[in-house]
Short mmCIF file of C-alpha atoms in Angstrom, two decimals:
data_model
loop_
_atom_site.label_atom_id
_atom_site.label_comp_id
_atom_site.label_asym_id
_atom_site.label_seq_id
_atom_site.Cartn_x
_atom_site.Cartn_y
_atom_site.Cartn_z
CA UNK A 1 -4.89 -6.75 -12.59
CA UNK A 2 -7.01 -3.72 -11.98
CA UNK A 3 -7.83 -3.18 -16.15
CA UNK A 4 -10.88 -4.56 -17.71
CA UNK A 5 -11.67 -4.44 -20.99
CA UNK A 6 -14.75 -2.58 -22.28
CA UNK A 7 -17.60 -2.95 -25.36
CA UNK A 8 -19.53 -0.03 -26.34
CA UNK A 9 -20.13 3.59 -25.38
CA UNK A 10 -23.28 1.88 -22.61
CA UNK A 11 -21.10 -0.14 -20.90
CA UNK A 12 -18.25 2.71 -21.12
CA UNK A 13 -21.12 5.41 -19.69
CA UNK A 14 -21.96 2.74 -16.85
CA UNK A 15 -18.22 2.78 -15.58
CA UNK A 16 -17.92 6.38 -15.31
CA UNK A 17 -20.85 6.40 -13.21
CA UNK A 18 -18.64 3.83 -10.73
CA UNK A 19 -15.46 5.75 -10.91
CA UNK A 20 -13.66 4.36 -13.75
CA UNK A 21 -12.31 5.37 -17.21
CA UNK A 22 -12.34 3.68 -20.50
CA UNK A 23 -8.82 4.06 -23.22
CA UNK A 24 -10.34 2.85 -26.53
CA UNK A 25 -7.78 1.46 -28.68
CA UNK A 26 -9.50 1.71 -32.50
CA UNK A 27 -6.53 -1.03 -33.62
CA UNK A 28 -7.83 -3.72 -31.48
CA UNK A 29 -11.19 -3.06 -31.32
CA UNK A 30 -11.70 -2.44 -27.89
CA UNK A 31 -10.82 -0.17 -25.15
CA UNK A 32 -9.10 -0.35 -21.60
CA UNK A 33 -10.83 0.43 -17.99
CA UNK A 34 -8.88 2.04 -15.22
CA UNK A 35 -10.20 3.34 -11.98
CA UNK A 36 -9.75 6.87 -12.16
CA UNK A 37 -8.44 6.66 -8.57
CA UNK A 38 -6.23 3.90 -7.09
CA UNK A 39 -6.49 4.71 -3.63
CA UNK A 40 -10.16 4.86 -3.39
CA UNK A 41 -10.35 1.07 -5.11
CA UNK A 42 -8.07 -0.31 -2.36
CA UNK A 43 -10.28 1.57 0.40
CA UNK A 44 -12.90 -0.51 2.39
CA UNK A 45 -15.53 0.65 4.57
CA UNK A 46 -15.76 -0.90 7.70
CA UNK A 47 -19.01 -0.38 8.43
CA UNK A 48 -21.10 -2.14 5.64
CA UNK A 49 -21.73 -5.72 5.41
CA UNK A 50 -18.58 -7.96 5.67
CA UNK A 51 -18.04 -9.97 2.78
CA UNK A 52 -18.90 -14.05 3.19
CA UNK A 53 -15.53 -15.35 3.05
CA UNK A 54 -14.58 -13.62 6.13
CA UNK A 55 -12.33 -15.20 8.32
CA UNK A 56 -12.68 -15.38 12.19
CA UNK A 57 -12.00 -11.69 13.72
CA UNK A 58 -10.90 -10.16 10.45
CA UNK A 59 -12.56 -7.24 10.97
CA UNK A 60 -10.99 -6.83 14.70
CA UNK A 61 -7.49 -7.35 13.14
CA UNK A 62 -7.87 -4.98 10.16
CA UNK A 63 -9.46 -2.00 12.69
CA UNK A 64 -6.30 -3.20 15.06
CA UNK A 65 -4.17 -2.25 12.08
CA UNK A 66 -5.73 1.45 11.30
CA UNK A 67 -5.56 2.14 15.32
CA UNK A 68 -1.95 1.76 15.34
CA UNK A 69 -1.15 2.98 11.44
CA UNK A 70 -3.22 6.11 12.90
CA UNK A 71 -1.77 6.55 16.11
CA UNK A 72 1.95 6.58 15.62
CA UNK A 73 2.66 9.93 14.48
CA UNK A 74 4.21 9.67 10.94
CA UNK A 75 4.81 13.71 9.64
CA UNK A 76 3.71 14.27 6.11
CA UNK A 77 6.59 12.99 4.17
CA UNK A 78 6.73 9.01 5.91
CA UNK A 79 3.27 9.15 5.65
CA UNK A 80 3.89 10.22 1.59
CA UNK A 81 6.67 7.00 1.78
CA UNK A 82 4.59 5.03 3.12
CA UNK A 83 1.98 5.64 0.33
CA UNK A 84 4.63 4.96 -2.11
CA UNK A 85 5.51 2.09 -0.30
CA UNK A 86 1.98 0.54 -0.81
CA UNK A 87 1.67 1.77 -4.46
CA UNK A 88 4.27 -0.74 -4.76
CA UNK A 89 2.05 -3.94 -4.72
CA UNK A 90 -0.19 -2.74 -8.32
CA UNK A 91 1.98 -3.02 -11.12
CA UNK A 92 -0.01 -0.61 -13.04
CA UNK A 93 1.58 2.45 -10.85
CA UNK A 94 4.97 0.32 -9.92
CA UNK A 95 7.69 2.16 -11.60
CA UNK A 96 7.10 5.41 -10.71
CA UNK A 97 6.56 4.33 -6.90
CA UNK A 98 9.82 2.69 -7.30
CA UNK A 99 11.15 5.78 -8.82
CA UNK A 100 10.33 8.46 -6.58
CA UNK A 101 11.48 6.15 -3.20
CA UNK A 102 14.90 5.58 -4.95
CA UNK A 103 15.15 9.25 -4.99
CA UNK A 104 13.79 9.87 -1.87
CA UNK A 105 16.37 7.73 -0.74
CA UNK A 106 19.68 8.91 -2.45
CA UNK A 107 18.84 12.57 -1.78
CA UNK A 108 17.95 11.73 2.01
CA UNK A 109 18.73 8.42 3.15
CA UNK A 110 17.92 9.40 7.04
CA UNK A 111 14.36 9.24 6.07
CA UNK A 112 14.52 5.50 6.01
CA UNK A 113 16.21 5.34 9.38
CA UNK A 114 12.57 5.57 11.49
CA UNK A 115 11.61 2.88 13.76
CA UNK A 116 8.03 4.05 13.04
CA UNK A 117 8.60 3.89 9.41
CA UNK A 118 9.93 0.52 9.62
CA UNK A 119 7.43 -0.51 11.86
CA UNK A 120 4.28 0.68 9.32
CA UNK A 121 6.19 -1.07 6.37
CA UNK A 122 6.14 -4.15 7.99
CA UNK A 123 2.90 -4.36 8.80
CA UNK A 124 2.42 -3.19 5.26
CA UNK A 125 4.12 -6.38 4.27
CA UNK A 126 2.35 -8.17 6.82
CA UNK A 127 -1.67 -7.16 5.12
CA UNK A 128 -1.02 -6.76 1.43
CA UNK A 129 0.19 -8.70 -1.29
CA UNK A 130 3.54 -8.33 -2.72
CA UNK A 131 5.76 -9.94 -5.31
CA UNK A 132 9.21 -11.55 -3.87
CA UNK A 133 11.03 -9.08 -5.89
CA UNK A 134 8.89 -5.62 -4.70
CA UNK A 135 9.46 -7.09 -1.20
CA UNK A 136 13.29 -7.15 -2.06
CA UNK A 137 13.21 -3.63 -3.08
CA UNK A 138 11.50 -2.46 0.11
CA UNK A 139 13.93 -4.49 2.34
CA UNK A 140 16.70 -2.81 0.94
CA UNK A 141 15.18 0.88 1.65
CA UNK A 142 15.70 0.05 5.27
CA UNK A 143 19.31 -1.67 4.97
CA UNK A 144 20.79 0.41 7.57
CA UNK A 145 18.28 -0.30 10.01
CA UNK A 146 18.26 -4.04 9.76
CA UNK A 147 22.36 -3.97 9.96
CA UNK A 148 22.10 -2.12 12.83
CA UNK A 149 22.71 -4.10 16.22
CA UNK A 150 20.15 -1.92 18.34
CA UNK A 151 17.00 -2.21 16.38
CA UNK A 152 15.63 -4.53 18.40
CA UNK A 153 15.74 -1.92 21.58
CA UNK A 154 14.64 0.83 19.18
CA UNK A 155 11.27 -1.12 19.01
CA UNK A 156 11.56 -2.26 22.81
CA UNK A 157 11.55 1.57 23.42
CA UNK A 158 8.03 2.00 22.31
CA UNK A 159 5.05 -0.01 23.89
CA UNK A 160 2.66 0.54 20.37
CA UNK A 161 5.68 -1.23 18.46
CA UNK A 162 5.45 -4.53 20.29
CA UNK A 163 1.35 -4.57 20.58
CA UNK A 164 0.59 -8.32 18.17
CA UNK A 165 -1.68 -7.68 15.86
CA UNK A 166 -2.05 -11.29 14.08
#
């Protein structure tokens, strides 16, 4: 999804300039582009220029989103979840996403007992793109908190959980 393939050492130079790197492969006679950093080719600056297919009050949803993604207080390690979390929807980086939250969760499974860490996911799964199956695997994270009988007054409890978004 995010790899392009690449002719010649000009077109190989250009890409570097941009923020991406080239694999050649002499066997096929061609190489492989990657963006040296994932997170930065996801970002998007809300200042420049929408783009045209803009839909009505996208960019008042998507600043809605950051406002409350940056004002619930998530300590370092959610907020490193929650990163893995979202690695989740490029298959390029999938499997050692997957990998580290499975062990994140059977060394401590409390972690995934948050309201607020729920709450982020969701909205996660509300914004970006993920397959059926990745969206099974982050459901079941969170097990415990969607068997539990009082999760529903959990988010009750705190006013920024039940501000609508979409």
């Amino acid at each position: 999804r995010y790899q392009r393939r690449v002719h010649g050492e000009l077109g190989k130079q250009e890409l570097k300039k941009h923020g991406w790197i080239t694999i050649s492969n002499q066997f096929l006679h061609t190489s492989l582009c990657l963006p040296e950093n994932f997170d930065d080719l996801l970002a998007y600056d809300y200042d420049k220029k929408p783009p045209s297919v803009e839909w009505p009050q996208q960019r008042s949803i998507w600043r809605d989103y950051h406002e409350i993604i940056d004002e619930i207080n998530l300590d370092e390690e959610q907020l490193k979840i929650l990163q893995h979390i979202g690695n989740l929807s490029c298959t390029m980086i999938f499997k050692p996403n997957r990998d580290e939250l499975t062990q994140i969760q059977q060394n401590t499974p409390e972690k995934f007992n948050d309201v607020e860490l729920l709450y982020c996911t969701m909205l996660y799964l509300t914004f970006f793109n993920f397959l059926p199956g990745t969206r099974k695997i982050i459901f079941s994270l969170f097990d415990k908190m969607f068997t539990n009988p009082k999760i529903f007054q959990e988010f009750d409890k705190n006013s920024l959980l039940c501000k609508i978004i979409v």
